[in-house]
PDB file of C-alpha atoms (C1' of nucleotides) in Angstrom:
ATOM      1  CA  MET A 706      -1.672 -11.864  -1.867  1.00 79.00           C
ATOM      2  CA  PRO A 707      -4.543  -9.916  -0.475  1.00 90.00           C
ATOM      3  CA  GLU A 708      -7.589 -12.184  -0.262  1.00 93.00           C
ATOM      4  CA  LEU A 709     -10.910 -11.542   1.446  1.00 94.00           C
ATOM      5  CA  PRO A 710      -9.565 -11.356   5.038  1.00 93.00           C
ATOM      6  CA  GLU A 711      -6.736  -9.009   4.020  1.00 92.00           C
ATOM      7  CA  VAL A 712      -8.993  -6.705   2.008  1.00 94.00           C
ATOM      8  CA  GLU A 713     -11.537  -6.654   4.838  1.00 94.00           C
ATOM      9  CA  THR A 714      -8.791  -5.785   7.318  1.00 93.00           C
ATOM     10  CA  ILE A 715      -7.573  -2.967   5.090  1.00 93.00           C
ATOM     11  CA  ARG A 716     -11.161  -1.730   4.773  1.00 94.00           C
ATOM     12  CA  ARG A 717     -11.593  -1.670   8.542  1.00 93.00           C
ATOM     13  CA  HIS A 718      -8.285   0.070   9.144  1.00 92.00           C
ATOM     14  CA  LEU A 719      -8.853   2.715   6.506  1.00 94.00           C
ATOM     15  CA  ALA A 720     -12.534   3.416   7.164  1.00 95.00           C
ATOM     16  CA  ASP A 721     -12.074   5.752  10.132  1.00 93.00           C
ATOM     17  CA  LYS A 722      -9.184   7.546   8.507  1.00 94.00           C
ATOM     18  CA  VAL A 723     -10.716   8.404   5.148  1.00 96.00           C
ATOM     19  CA  THR A 724     -14.449   8.624   5.786  1.00 97.00           C
ATOM     20  CA  GLU A 725     -15.719  12.210   5.352  1.00 97.00           C
ATOM     21  CA  ARG A 726     -12.366  13.285   3.967  1.00 97.00           C
ATOM     22  CA  VAL A 727     -12.231  15.285   0.729  1.00 98.00           C
ATOM     23  CA  ILE A 728      -9.820  14.231  -2.025  1.00 97.00           C
ATOM     24  CA  LYS A 729      -7.963  17.414  -2.922  1.00 97.00           C
ATOM     25  CA  GLU A 730      -5.546  16.033  -5.490  1.00 97.00           C
ATOM     26  CA  VAL A 731      -4.951  12.832  -7.426  1.00 97.00           C
ATOM     27  CA  ASP A 732      -1.486  11.969  -8.764  1.00 96.00           C
ATOM     28  CA  LEU A 733      -1.318   9.224 -11.362  1.00 96.00           C
ATOM     29  CA  LEU A 734       2.283   8.046 -11.216  1.00 95.00           C
ATOM     30  CA  LEU A 735       1.273   5.016 -13.306  1.00 95.00           C
ATOM     31  CA  PRO A 736      -1.872   5.940 -15.277  1.00 95.00           C
ATOM     32  CA  ARG A 737      -2.264   2.535 -16.936  1.00 94.00           C
ATOM     33  CA  LEU A 738      -3.572   1.075 -13.671  1.00 96.00           C
ATOM     34  CA  ILE A 739      -6.756   3.110 -14.235  1.00 95.00           C
ATOM     35  CA  LYS A 740      -9.062   0.782 -16.168  1.00 94.00           C
ATOM     36  CA  TRP A 741     -12.153   3.009 -16.244  1.00 94.00           C
ATOM     37  CA  PRO A 742     -12.777   5.737 -17.301  1.00 94.00           C
ATOM     38  CA  SER A 743      -9.775   7.428 -18.953  1.00 94.00           C
ATOM     39  CA  PRO A 744      -7.019   8.484 -16.547  1.00 94.00           C
ATOM     40  CA  GLY A 745      -7.848  12.146 -17.228  1.00 95.00           C
ATOM     41  CA  GLU A 746     -11.533  11.675 -16.401  1.00 96.00           C
ATOM     42  CA  PHE A 747     -10.630   9.574 -13.355  1.00 96.00           C
ATOM     43  CA  GLN A 748      -8.527  12.408 -12.026  1.00 96.00           C
ATOM     44  CA  ALA A 749     -11.014  15.136 -12.890  1.00 97.00           C
ATOM     45  CA  ILE A 750     -14.048  13.413 -11.364  1.00 97.00           C
ATOM     46  CA  LEU A 751     -12.268  12.349  -8.173  1.00 97.00           C
ATOM     47  CA  THR A 752     -10.791  15.726  -7.397  1.00 97.00           C
ATOM     48  CA  GLY A 753     -12.934  17.494  -4.809  1.00 97.00           C
ATOM     49  CA  LYS A 754     -15.030  14.428  -3.962  1.00 98.00           C
ATOM     50  CA  ARG A 755     -15.801  13.456  -0.384  1.00 98.00           C
ATOM     51  CA  ILE A 756     -15.523   9.819   0.715  1.00 98.00           C
ATOM     52  CA  LYS A 757     -18.766   8.724   2.374  1.00 98.00           C
ATOM     53  CA  LYS A 758     -18.264   5.048   3.158  1.00 97.00           C
ATOM     54  CA  LEU A 759     -15.899   2.117   2.626  1.00 97.00           C
ATOM     55  CA  GLY A 760     -17.235  -1.199   1.335  1.00 97.00           C
ATOM     56  CA  ARG A 761     -15.902  -4.493   0.060  1.00 96.00           C
ATOM     57  CA  ARG A 762     -17.125  -7.181  -2.301  1.00 96.00           C
ATOM     58  CA  GLY A 763     -14.926 -10.272  -2.556  1.00 95.00           C
ATOM     59  CA  LYS A 764     -11.419  -8.870  -3.003  1.00 95.00           C
ATOM     60  CA  TYR A 765     -12.640  -5.530  -4.365  1.00 96.00           C
ATOM     61  CA  LEU A 766     -12.414  -2.487  -2.115  1.00 96.00           C
ATOM     62  CA  LEU A 767     -15.183   0.067  -2.710  1.00 97.00           C
ATOM     63  CA  PHE A 768     -14.901   3.742  -1.787  1.00 97.00           C
ATOM     64  CA  TYR A 769     -18.404   5.226  -1.917  1.00 98.00           C
ATOM     65  CA  LEU A 770     -18.189   8.906  -2.785  1.00 98.00           C
ATOM     66  CA  GLU A 771     -20.456  11.906  -3.121  1.00 97.00           C
ATOM     67  CA  ASP A 772     -22.786  12.030  -6.120  1.00 97.00           C
ATOM     68  CA  ASP A 773     -23.157   8.220  -6.242  1.00 97.00           C
ATOM     69  CA  PHE A 774     -19.653   7.661  -7.539  1.00 97.00           C
ATOM     70  CA  VAL A 775     -17.640   4.640  -6.420  1.00 97.00           C
ATOM     71  CA  LEU A 776     -13.861   4.287  -6.516  1.00 97.00           C
ATOM     72  CA  VAL A 777     -13.082   0.584  -6.939  1.00 96.00           C
ATOM     73  CA  ILE A 778      -9.633  -0.835  -6.156  1.00 96.00           C
ATOM     74  CA  HIS A 779      -8.464  -4.411  -6.710  1.00 96.00           C
ATOM     75  CA  LEU A 780      -5.041  -5.079  -5.180  1.00 94.00           C
ATOM     76  CA  ARG A 781      -4.372  -8.259  -7.194  1.00 93.00           C
ATOM     77  CA  MET A 782      -0.975  -9.650  -6.183  1.00 91.00           C
ATOM     78  CA  THR A 783       1.106  -6.924  -4.621  1.00 91.00           C
ATOM     79  CA  GLY A 784      -1.203  -3.923  -4.231  1.00 92.00           C
ATOM     80  CA  ARG A 785      -1.047  -2.112  -0.899  1.00 92.00           C
ATOM     81  CA  LEU A 786      -2.971   0.818   0.495  1.00 93.00           C
ATOM     82  CA  TYR A 787      -1.380   3.100   3.032  1.00 91.00           C
ATOM     83  CA  PHE A 788      -2.830   6.019   4.875  1.00 92.00           C
ATOM     84  CA  ILE A 789       0.156   8.314   5.364  1.00 90.00           C
ATOM     85  CA  GLN A 790       0.031  11.401   7.522  1.00 89.00           C
ATOM     86  CA  ALA A 791       1.306  14.676   6.152  1.00 87.00           C
ATOM     87  CA  GLY A 792       5.081  14.740   5.873  1.00 82.00           C
ATOM     88  CA  ALA A 793       5.650  10.996   6.319  1.00 85.00           C
ATOM     89  CA  GLU A 794       7.693   9.115   3.756  1.00 84.00           C
ATOM     90  CA  ARG A 795       6.016   7.469   0.813  1.00 85.00           C
ATOM     91  CA  ASP A 796       6.387   3.865  -0.365  1.00 88.00           C
ATOM     92  CA  LYS A 797       8.989   3.340  -3.076  1.00 90.00           C
ATOM     93  CA  TYR A 798       6.357   1.619  -5.211  1.00 93.00           C
ATOM     94  CA  THR A 799       3.595   4.193  -4.881  1.00 94.00           C
ATOM     95  CA  ARG A 800       1.645   4.296  -8.161  1.00 96.00           C
ATOM     96  CA  ILE A 801      -1.403   6.385  -7.338  1.00 96.00           C
ATOM     97  CA  LEU A 802      -1.498   9.127  -4.728  1.00 96.00           C
ATOM     98  CA  PHE A 803      -4.663  10.631  -3.239  1.00 97.00           C
ATOM     99  CA  THR A 804      -4.060  13.772  -1.199  1.00 97.00           C
ATOM    100  CA  PHE A 805      -6.621  15.037   1.329  1.00 97.00           C
ATOM    101  CA  ASP A 806      -7.283  18.572   2.434  1.00 91.00           C
ATOM    102  CA  ASN A 807      -4.596  18.756   5.128  1.00 90.00           C
ATOM    103  CA  GLN A 808      -1.901  16.935   3.093  1.00 94.00           C
ATOM    104  CA  ASP A 809      -2.605  13.499   4.577  1.00 95.00           C
ATOM    105  CA  THR A 810      -2.466  10.958   1.756  1.00 95.00           C
ATOM    106  CA  LEU A 811      -3.886   7.632   0.735  1.00 95.00           C
ATOM    107  CA  GLN A 812      -1.237   5.857  -1.288  1.00 94.00           C
ATOM    108  CA  TYR A 813      -1.772   2.993  -3.655  1.00 95.00           C
ATOM    109  CA  ALA A 814       1.544   1.135  -3.905  1.00 93.00           C
ATOM    110  CA  ASP A 815       2.066  -1.907  -6.103  1.00 93.00           C
ATOM    111  CA  THR A 816       5.370  -3.638  -6.857  1.00 92.00           C
ATOM    112  CA  ARG A 817       4.214  -5.709  -9.800  1.00 93.00           C
ATOM    113  CA  THR A 818       1.650  -3.193 -11.022  1.00 94.00           C
ATOM    114  CA  LEU A 819      -1.054  -5.769 -11.624  1.00 94.00           C
ATOM    115  CA  GLY A 820      -3.650  -3.938  -9.547  1.00 95.00           C
ATOM    116  CA  THR A 821      -6.658  -2.226 -11.104  1.00 96.00           C
ATOM    117  CA  LEU A 822      -8.607   0.943 -10.279  1.00 96.00           C
ATOM    118  CA  TYR A 823     -12.001   2.049 -11.565  1.00 96.00           C
ATOM    119  CA  LEU A 824     -14.272   5.015 -10.995  1.00 96.00           C
ATOM    120  CA  MET A 825     -17.945   4.840 -11.909  1.00 95.00           C
ATOM    121  CA  LYS A 826     -21.473   5.588 -10.783  1.00 96.00           C
ATOM    122  CA  GLU A 827     -22.833   2.975  -8.385  1.00 96.00           C
ATOM    123  CA  ARG A 828     -25.396   1.838 -10.961  1.00 94.00           C
ATOM    124  CA  GLU A 829     -22.565   1.263 -13.480  1.00 93.00           C
ATOM    125  CA  LEU A 830     -20.625  -1.198 -11.331  1.00 94.00           C
ATOM    126  CA  TRP A 831     -21.855  -4.041 -13.511  1.00 90.00           C
ATOM    127  CA  ARG A 832     -19.280  -2.921 -16.079  1.00 90.00           C
ATOM    128  CA  ILE A 833     -16.648  -4.629 -13.922  1.00 93.00           C
ATOM    129  CA  SER A 834     -17.147  -8.220 -14.985  1.00 90.00           C
ATOM    130  CA  GLY A 835     -15.449  -9.623 -11.890  1.00 92.00           C
ATOM    131  CA  LEU A 836     -18.026  -7.834  -9.734  1.00 93.00           C
ATOM    132  CA  GLN A 837     -20.912  -8.635 -12.049  1.00 90.00           C
ATOM    133  CA  HIS A 838     -20.349 -12.385 -11.920  1.00 91.00           C
ATOM    134  CA  MET A 839     -19.150 -12.652  -8.341  1.00 94.00           C
ATOM    135  CA  GLY A 840     -20.524 -15.491  -6.263  1.00 94.00           C
ATOM    136  CA  PRO A 841     -21.738 -15.275  -2.661  1.00 95.00           C
ATOM    137  CA  GLU A 842     -19.462 -14.277   0.203  1.00 95.00           C
ATOM    138  CA  PRO A 843     -18.408 -16.762   2.865  1.00 97.00           C
ATOM    139  CA  LEU A 844     -20.081 -16.120   6.235  1.00 97.00           C
ATOM    140  CA  THR A 845     -23.202 -14.583   4.674  1.00 96.00           C
ATOM    141  CA  ALA A 846     -26.787 -15.825   4.393  1.00 96.00           C
ATOM    142  CA  GLU A 847     -26.416 -16.134   0.609  1.00 95.00           C
ATOM    143  CA  PHE A 848     -23.633 -18.674   0.975  1.00 96.00           C
ATOM    144  CA  THR A 849     -25.515 -21.784   2.061  1.00 96.00           C
ATOM    145  CA  GLU A 850     -24.396 -25.358   2.347  1.00 96.00           C
ATOM    146  CA  ALA A 851     -27.095 -26.442  -0.117  1.00 96.00           C
ATOM    147  CA  TYR A 852     -25.906 -23.914  -2.705  1.00 95.00           C
ATOM    148  CA  PHE A 853     -22.259 -24.917  -2.256  1.00 95.00           C
ATOM    149  CA  SER A 854     -22.889 -28.681  -2.473  1.00 95.00           C
ATOM    150  CA  ASP A 855     -25.165 -28.267  -5.454  1.00 94.00           C
ATOM    151  CA  ARG A 856     -22.653 -26.196  -7.409  1.00 94.00           C
ATOM    152  CA  LEU A 857     -19.784 -28.576  -6.614  1.00 93.00           C
ATOM    153  CA  LYS A 858     -21.725 -31.603  -7.797  1.00 90.00           C
ATOM    154  CA  LYS A 859     -22.337 -30.016 -11.171  1.00 89.00           C
ATOM    155  CA  ARG A 860     -18.707 -29.141 -11.848  1.00 89.00           C
ATOM    156  CA  GLN A 861     -16.018 -31.136 -13.559  1.00 85.00           C
ATOM    157  CA  GLY A 862     -12.418 -31.178 -12.489  1.00 89.00           C
ATOM    158  CA  LYS A 863     -10.403 -30.868  -9.326  1.00 93.00           C
ATOM    159  CA  ILE A 864     -11.716 -29.199  -6.196  1.00 95.00           C
ATOM    160  CA  LYS A 865      -8.825 -26.769  -5.634  1.00 94.00           C
ATOM    161  CA  PRO A 866      -9.291 -24.632  -8.758  1.00 94.00           C
ATOM    162  CA  LEU A 867     -13.030 -24.482  -8.051  1.00 95.00           C
ATOM    163  CA  LEU A 868     -12.359 -22.847  -4.692  1.00 95.00           C
ATOM    164  CA  LEU A 869     -10.434 -20.157  -6.567  1.00 95.00           C
ATOM    165  CA  ASP A 870     -13.371 -19.556  -8.923  1.00 95.00           C
ATOM    166  CA  GLN A 871     -14.846 -16.255  -7.694  1.00 95.00           C
ATOM    167  CA  THR A 872     -18.203 -16.987  -9.350  1.00 94.00           C
ATOM    168  CA  LEU A 873     -18.670 -20.015  -7.075  1.00 95.00           C
ATOM    169  CA  VAL A 874     -17.645 -18.402  -3.801  1.00 96.00           C
ATOM    170  CA  SER A 875     -15.945 -15.016  -3.519  1.00 95.00           C
ATOM    171  CA  GLY A 876     -12.817 -14.042  -1.687  1.00 95.00           C
ATOM    172  CA  LEU A 877     -10.670 -17.178  -1.597  1.00 95.00           C
ATOM    173  CA  GLY A 878      -7.187 -16.992  -3.072  1.00 94.00           C
ATOM    174  CA  ASN A 879      -4.382 -19.505  -3.062  1.00 93.00           C
ATOM    175  CA  ILE A 880      -3.707 -19.316   0.671  1.00 92.00           C
ATOM    176  CA  TYR A 881      -7.262 -19.746   1.955  1.00 94.00           C
ATOM    177  CA  ALA A 882      -8.083 -22.361  -0.697  1.00 95.00           C
ATOM    178  CA  ASP A 883      -5.217 -24.552   0.530  1.00 94.00           C
ATOM    179  CA  GLU A 884      -6.139 -23.855   4.142  1.00 95.00           C
ATOM    180  CA  SER A 885      -9.801 -24.750   3.565  1.00 96.00           C
ATOM    181  CA  LEU A 886      -8.897 -28.103   2.014  1.00 96.00           C
ATOM    182  CA  ALA A 887      -6.424 -28.846   4.810  1.00 96.00           C
ATOM    183  CA  LEU A 888      -8.999 -28.135   7.511  1.00 96.00           C
ATOM    184  CA  ALA A 889     -11.559 -30.257   5.654  1.00 96.00           C
ATOM    185  CA  GLY A 890      -9.095 -33.130   5.120  1.00 96.00           C
ATOM    186  CA  ILE A 891      -9.684 -33.194   1.367  1.00 96.00           C
ATOM    187  CA  HIS A 892      -6.984 -33.702  -1.268  1.00 94.00           C
ATOM    188  CA  PRO A 893      -6.712 -30.662  -3.563  1.00 94.00           C
ATOM    189  CA  GLU A 894      -6.854 -32.886  -6.668  1.00 93.00           C
ATOM    190  CA  LYS A 895      -9.965 -34.764  -5.645  1.00 93.00           C
ATOM    191  CA  SER A 896     -12.683 -34.526  -8.263  1.00 93.00           C
ATOM    192  CA  ALA A 897     -15.362 -32.073  -7.115  1.00 93.00           C
ATOM    193  CA  ALA A 898     -18.149 -34.232  -8.506  1.00 91.00           C
ATOM    194  CA  GLN A 899     -16.936 -37.150  -6.399  1.00 91.00           C
ATOM    195  CA  LEU A 900     -17.121 -35.341  -3.083  1.00 94.00           C
ATOM    196  CA  SER A 901     -19.556 -37.030  -0.735  1.00 94.00           C
ATOM    197  CA  GLU A 902     -22.379 -35.083   0.886  1.00 94.00           C
ATOM    198  CA  ARG A 903     -20.447 -35.207   4.111  1.00 96.00           C
ATOM    199  CA  GLU A 904     -17.246 -33.900   2.449  1.00 96.00           C
ATOM    200  CA  CYS A 905     -19.192 -31.025   0.886  1.00 96.00           C
ATOM    201  CA  LYS A 906     -20.574 -30.179   4.295  1.00 96.00           C
ATOM    202  CA  VAL A 907     -17.164 -30.310   5.976  1.00 97.00           C
ATOM    203  CA  LEU A 908     -15.562 -28.226   3.209  1.00 96.00           C
ATOM    204  CA  TYR A 909     -18.344 -25.649   3.394  1.00 96.00           C
ATOM    205  CA  ALA A 910     -17.736 -25.262   7.134  1.00 97.00           C
ATOM    206  CA  ALA A 911     -13.970 -25.142   6.561  1.00 97.00           C
ATOM    207  CA  VAL A 912     -14.226 -22.298   4.022  1.00 96.00           C
ATOM    208  CA  ASN A 913     -16.237 -20.240   6.491  1.00 97.00           C
ATOM    209  CA  GLN A 914     -13.902 -21.079   9.353  1.00 97.00           C
ATOM    210  CA  VAL A 915     -10.609 -20.196   7.637  1.00 96.00           C
ATOM    211  CA  ILE A 916     -12.047 -16.923   6.349  1.00 95.00           C
ATOM    212  CA  ALA A 917     -13.349 -16.078   9.832  1.00 96.00           C
ATOM    213  CA  GLU A 918      -9.964 -16.945  11.372  1.00 95.00           C
ATOM    214  CA  GLY A 919      -8.157 -14.861   8.767  1.00 94.00           C
ATOM    215  CA  ILE A 920     -10.313 -11.834   9.514  1.00 94.00           C
ATOM    216  CA  ALA A 921      -9.979 -12.337  13.268  1.00 93.00           C
ATOM    217  CA  ASP A 922      -6.186 -12.366  12.881  1.00 90.00           C
ATOM    218  CA  GLY A 923      -6.196  -9.225  10.753  1.00 84.00           C
ATOM    219  CA  GLY A 924      -5.205 -11.104   7.614  1.00 86.00           C
ATOM    220  CA  THR A 925      -2.095 -12.948   6.518  1.00 76.00           C
ATOM    221  CA  SER A 926      -0.225 -11.776   3.539  1.00 55.00           C
ATOM    222  CA  PHE A 927       0.102  -8.035   3.382  1.00 49.00           C
ATOM    223  CA  ARG A 928       3.283  -8.178   5.395  1.00 46.00           C
ATOM    224  CA  ASP A 929       4.217  -4.624   4.479  1.00 50.00           C
ATOM    225  CA  TYR A 930       0.873  -3.191   5.392  1.00 50.00           C
ATOM    226  CA  ARG A 931       0.680  -0.847   8.346  1.00 50.00           C
ATOM    227  CA  ASP A 932      -2.248   1.256   9.340  1.00 49.00           C
ATOM    228  CA  GLY A 933      -1.960   4.415  11.412  1.00 45.00           C
ATOM    229  CA  ASN A 934      -1.790   2.307  14.589  1.00 48.00           C
ATOM    230  CA  GLY A 935       0.993   0.078  13.256  1.00 47.00           C
ATOM    231  CA  GLN A 936      -1.214  -3.002  13.237  1.00 59.00           C
ATOM    232  CA  ARG A 937      -0.458  -5.919  10.940  1.00 66.00           C
ATOM    233  CA  GLY A 938      -1.734  -9.404  10.155  1.00 81.00           C
ATOM    234  CA  GLU A 939      -1.171 -12.301  12.510  1.00 82.00           C
ATOM    235  CA  HIS A 940      -2.664 -15.184  10.583  1.00 84.00           C
ATOM    236  CA  GLN A 941       0.578 -16.442   9.064  1.00 80.00           C
ATOM    237  CA  LYS A 942       1.382 -17.812  12.529  1.00 82.00           C
ATOM    238  CA  HIS A 943      -1.693 -20.038  12.294  1.00 88.00           C
ATOM    239  CA  LEU A 944      -1.462 -21.439   8.773  1.00 92.00           C
ATOM    240  CA  ARG A 945      -1.927 -25.197   8.576  1.00 94.00           C
ATOM    241  CA  VAL A 946      -0.246 -25.905   5.239  1.00 93.00           C
ATOM    242  CA  TYR A 947       0.328 -22.807   3.115  1.00 91.00           C
ATOM    243  CA  GLY A 948       4.002 -21.883   2.889  1.00 88.00           C
ATOM    244  CA  ARG A 949       4.934 -24.836   5.121  1.00 90.00           C
ATOM    245  CA  HIS A 950       6.509 -27.116   2.498  1.00 89.00           C
ATOM    246  CA  ASN A 951       8.515 -29.902   4.233  1.00 90.00           C
ATOM    247  CA  GLU A 952       7.490 -28.675   7.677  1.00 91.00           C
ATOM    248  CA  PRO A 953       5.542 -31.156   9.817  1.00 93.00           C
ATOM    249  CA  CYS A 954       1.756 -31.294   9.570  1.00 95.00           C
ATOM    250  CA  CYS A 955       0.358 -29.836  12.792  1.00 94.00           C
ATOM    251  CA  VAL A 956      -2.018 -32.812  13.107  1.00 96.00           C
ATOM    252  CA  CYS A 957       0.082 -35.877  12.217  1.00 96.00           C
ATOM    253  CA  GLY A 958       3.659 -34.646  11.752  1.00 95.00           C
ATOM    254  CA  THR A 959       3.957 -35.770   8.122  1.00 94.00           C
ATOM    255  CA  PRO A 960       6.032 -33.284   6.092  1.00 93.00           C
ATOM    256  CA  ILE A 961       3.743 -30.968   4.089  1.00 93.00           C
ATOM    257  CA  SER A 962       3.778 -31.669   0.347  1.00 92.00           C
ATOM    258  CA  LYS A 963       3.876 -29.048  -2.370  1.00 91.00           C
ATOM    259  CA  ILE A 964       2.593 -29.767  -5.869  1.00 91.00           C
ATOM    260  CA  VAL A 965       1.239 -27.758  -8.799  1.00 90.00           C
ATOM    261  CA  VAL A 966      -2.516 -27.901  -9.377  1.00 92.00           C
ATOM    262  CA  ALA A 967      -3.998 -25.911 -12.254  1.00 89.00           C
ATOM    263  CA  GLY A 968      -0.800 -23.893 -12.411  1.00 87.00           C
ATOM    264  CA  ARG A 969      -0.902 -22.909  -8.719  1.00 90.00           C
ATOM    265  CA  GLY A 970       1.484 -23.903  -5.989  1.00 90.00           C
ATOM    266  CA  THR A 971      -0.557 -26.168  -3.729  1.00 93.00           C
ATOM    267  CA  HIS A 972       0.266 -27.243  -0.174  1.00 93.00           C
ATOM    268  CA  TYR A 973      -1.301 -30.235   1.563  1.00 94.00           C
ATOM    269  CA  CYS A 974      -0.693 -33.092   3.978  1.00 95.00           C
ATOM    270  CA  SER A 975      -0.457 -36.380   2.101  1.00 94.00           C
ATOM    271  CA  ARG A 976      -1.655 -38.275   5.142  1.00 96.00           C
ATOM    272  CA  CYS A 977      -4.558 -36.103   6.359  1.00 96.00           C
ATOM    273  CA  GLN A 978      -5.838 -35.136   2.917  1.00 95.00           C
ATOM    274  CA  ILE A 979      -6.757 -38.073   0.743  1.00 89.00           C
ATOM    275  CA  LYS A 980      -8.416 -38.440  -2.633  1.00 83.00           C
TER     276      LYS A 980
ATOM    277  C1'  DC B  62     -21.112 -22.746 -21.939  1.00 57.59           C
ATOM    278  C1'  DG B  63     -17.592 -25.204 -19.330  1.00 57.59           C
ATOM    279  C1'  DT B  64     -12.848 -26.049 -19.110  1.00 57.59           C
ATOM    280  C1'  DG B  65      -7.925 -25.371 -19.873  1.00 57.59           C
ATOM    281  C1'  DT B  66      -4.059 -22.289 -21.140  1.00 57.59           C
ATOM    282  C1'  DT B  67      -1.558 -17.969 -21.607  1.00 57.59           C
ATOM    283  C1'  DG B  68      -0.087 -13.241 -20.606  1.00 57.59           C
ATOM    284  C1'  DC B  69       0.328  -9.591 -17.676  1.00 57.59           C
ATOM    285  C1'  DC B  70       4.090  -7.709 -14.353  1.00 57.59           C
ATOM    286  C1'  DT B  71       8.715  -7.191 -11.196  1.00 57.59           C
ATOM    287  C1'  DG B  72      11.782  -8.467  -7.371  1.00 57.59           C
ATOM    288  C1'  DG B  73      14.131 -12.039  -5.479  1.00 57.59           C
ATOM    289  C1'  DG B  74      16.155 -16.463  -5.587  1.00 57.59           C
ATOM    290  C1'  DT B  75      18.930 -20.098  -7.928  1.00 57.59           C
ATOM    291  C1'  DG B  76      22.328 -22.406 -10.797  1.00 57.59           C
ATOM    292  C1'  DC B  77      26.187 -22.063 -13.734  1.00 57.59           C
TER     293       DC B  77
ATOM    294  C1'  DT C 560      30.057 -10.890 -10.365  1.00 57.59           C
ATOM    295  C1'  DG C 561      27.102 -11.484 -14.058  1.00 57.59           C
ATOM    296  C1'  DC C 562      23.554 -13.508 -16.438  1.00 57.59           C
ATOM    297  C1'  DA C 563      19.689 -16.375 -17.851  1.00 57.59           C
ATOM    298  C1'  DC C 564      16.030 -18.359 -16.033  1.00 57.59           C
ATOM    299  C1'  DC C 565      12.120 -19.210 -13.062  1.00 57.59           C
ATOM    300  C1'  DC C 566       8.712 -18.376  -9.599  1.00 57.59           C
ATOM    301  C1'  DA C 567       5.023 -15.894  -6.951  1.00 57.59           C
ATOM    302  C1'  DG C 568      -0.848 -15.848  -8.506  1.00 57.59           C
ATOM    303  C1'  DG C 569      -5.565 -13.087  -9.562  1.00 57.59           C
ATOM    304  C1'  DC C 570      -7.890 -12.322 -13.370  1.00 57.59           C
ATOM    305  C1'  DA C 571      -9.013 -11.243 -18.297  1.00 57.59           C
ATOM    306  C1'  DA C 572      -8.632 -12.886 -22.730  1.00 57.59           C
ATOM    307  C1'  DC C 573      -8.379 -16.490 -25.544  1.00 57.59           C
ATOM    308  C1'  DA C 574      -8.720 -21.439 -27.698  1.00 57.59           C
ATOM    309  C1'  DC C 575     -11.220 -25.475 -27.967  1.00 57.59           C
TER     310       DC C 575
END
DNA sequence: CGTGTTGCCTGGGTGC
DNA sequence: TGCACCCAGGCAACAC
């Protein structure tokens, strides 16, 4: 599941390869992934456009193009982006294919086809509601401890689903939400409104830390991803609880529990993380 | 408006 | 071996 650290890693790996390249051809092997505008317009507008810059907001990847256009890609669950040099083999699940002027390609592959692509003028980005309502990014000046504590206090319900709410803080998915709570020593089902000031503070720091660690490790979950240098994520070696059901907690040795919270598989240590 | 639930989508795993 | 079923989870759409 590509979350903020994975999308940021992909952005960094692709930036050098696609910046200043001209998109010569666009193949829509699965046109329904194009959410805006129509697939035909998407193809027509993109063809011949030069990529100027790569950006990211939350889990959205933003390709800034000539003429103020932006190509927006959300990988959702199984989306992958590969830069493939001319002649190299393509992914079995390639859905959208961008070909550059010397036959190098950028391939959007997606097993479960839940990903979404958009193309619009920069000033029209508000049309994407996920972008419009997105909360502040971890590790930025906008994401302050005061803001985080204040928002948590005003919310009903369990803390875990709130960490997944992109309007509260952007970029966390199931992995980094579980990891944040583990680092903070907070039970995923603890009521957000009942978090103490100190717990809010510790959780705030934990969110920033796990995101920073994820980025530093080049991400976790895009196991199939390779950039031109063959680099891949390392963070799965450092996960505290996610995917470690029944394995010992790295702090106290208690087997990691797995439960369902708000419909999501949730991993935690029943000894270190208390309600 | 906040909160909870459902559907989208496919490969891989499980139990019979 | 085949088959039905379930799970993975980000987000939009929907119900209340």
